Amino acid sequence: MTAREQLIQEIEQVSDSLVKEVLDFLLFIKDRQDQKNSPSHGEQSQPFEQSILERMGGIPKHLLSVGNLSDRLDANQTAIAYKQ
């Protein structure tokens, strides 16, 4: 018995909900295989040249000024040094 025949036989014996899950999984695998075999696959796997923050134009200035984040870092380092 081939794998195809065995799969068909097993599918005929399970519930419709399980058949739906198997179908979803099969379609997912086919899609992934198609993406691997597509000519543009190499282009898609390249990392972005810029980070998200760079593409957004950097950290918004209003976030840098809120709460003086650099002061918090200094305070945390001072507290850690004091505990040691």
Short mmCIF file of C-alpha atoms in Angstrom, two decimals:
data_model
loop_
_atom_site.label_atom_id
_atom_site.label_comp_id
_atom_site.label_asym_id
_atom_site.label_seq_id
_atom_site.Cartn_x
_atom_site.Cartn_y
_atom_site.Cartn_z
CA MET A 1 0.00 0.00 0.00
CA THR A 2 1.40 3.40 -0.94
CA ALA A 3 1.57 6.31 1.47
CA ARG A 4 -1.17 8.06 -0.54
CA GLU A 5 -3.47 5.03 -0.25
CA GLN A 6 -2.75 4.69 3.46
CA LEU A 7 -3.48 8.38 4.02
CA ILE A 8 -6.79 8.11 2.17
CA GLN A 9 -7.71 5.04 4.21
CA GLU A 10 -6.90 6.81 7.49
CA ILE A 11 -8.82 9.94 6.46
CA GLU A 12 -11.92 7.85 5.77
CA GLN A 13 -11.86 6.61 9.38
CA VAL A 14 -11.58 9.89 11.31
CA SER A 15 -13.98 12.69 12.17
CA ASP A 16 -14.60 15.66 9.89
CA SER A 17 -12.94 18.00 12.40
CA LEU A 18 -9.72 15.97 12.25
CA VAL A 19 -9.90 15.88 8.44
CA LYS A 20 -10.15 19.70 8.51
CA GLU A 21 -7.02 19.94 10.70
CA VAL A 22 -5.11 17.58 8.41
CA LEU A 23 -6.21 19.56 5.36
CA ASP A 24 -5.11 22.85 6.98
CA PHE A 25 -1.73 21.31 7.79
CA LEU A 26 -1.32 19.92 4.28
CA LEU A 27 -2.15 23.29 2.71
CA PHE A 28 0.33 24.98 5.06
CA ILE A 29 3.10 22.56 4.03
CA LYS A 30 2.27 22.99 0.33
CA ASP A 31 2.40 26.77 0.66
CA ARG A 32 5.74 26.62 2.47
CA GLN A 33 7.12 24.26 -0.20
CA ASP A 34 5.90 26.60 -2.96
CA GLN A 35 7.65 29.53 -1.27
CA LYS A 36 10.91 27.59 -1.06
CA ASN A 37 10.70 26.68 -4.74
CA SER A 38 9.70 30.11 -6.00
CA PRO A 39 12.39 32.10 -7.87
CA SER A 40 12.02 35.10 -5.57
CA HIS A 41 12.51 33.06 -2.38
CA GLY A 42 16.12 34.26 -2.01
CA GLU A 43 15.00 37.87 -2.10
CA GLN A 44 12.39 37.31 0.62
CA SER A 45 14.87 35.73 3.02
CA GLN A 46 17.22 38.73 2.97
CA PRO A 47 17.15 40.76 6.19
CA PHE A 48 15.95 44.33 6.06
CA GLU A 49 18.74 46.79 5.45
CA GLN A 50 17.28 49.15 8.06
CA SER A 51 15.81 48.44 11.45
CA ILE A 52 12.21 49.33 12.15
CA LEU A 53 13.30 52.36 14.16
CA GLU A 54 15.49 53.53 11.28
CA ARG A 55 12.62 53.14 8.84
CA MET A 56 10.42 55.15 11.22
CA GLY A 57 13.02 57.90 11.41
CA GLY A 58 14.53 56.97 14.77
CA ILE A 59 13.14 57.16 18.28
CA PRO A 60 10.54 59.92 18.50
CA LYS A 61 11.97 62.90 20.39
CA HIS A 62 8.94 63.16 22.66
CA LEU A 63 9.70 59.66 23.98
CA LEU A 64 13.30 60.55 24.74
CA SER A 65 12.29 63.50 26.90
CA VAL A 66 9.56 61.68 28.88
CA GLY A 67 10.83 60.65 32.28
CA ASN A 68 14.48 61.30 31.48
CA LEU A 69 15.25 57.70 30.58
CA SER A 70 19.00 58.31 30.71
CA ASP A 71 18.65 59.60 34.30
CA ARG A 72 16.77 56.42 35.25
CA LEU A 73 19.57 54.29 33.87
CA ASP A 74 22.15 56.25 35.89
CA ALA A 75 20.00 55.92 39.03
CA ASN A 76 19.63 52.17 38.55
CA GLN A 77 23.36 51.72 38.08
CA THR A 78 24.04 53.80 41.21
CA ALA A 79 21.57 51.70 43.22
CA ILE A 80 23.14 48.46 42.01
CA ALA A 81 26.64 49.71 42.85
CA TYR A 82 25.44 50.78 46.32
CA LYS A 83 23.97 47.33 47.07
CA GLN A 84 27.29 45.66 46.22
#
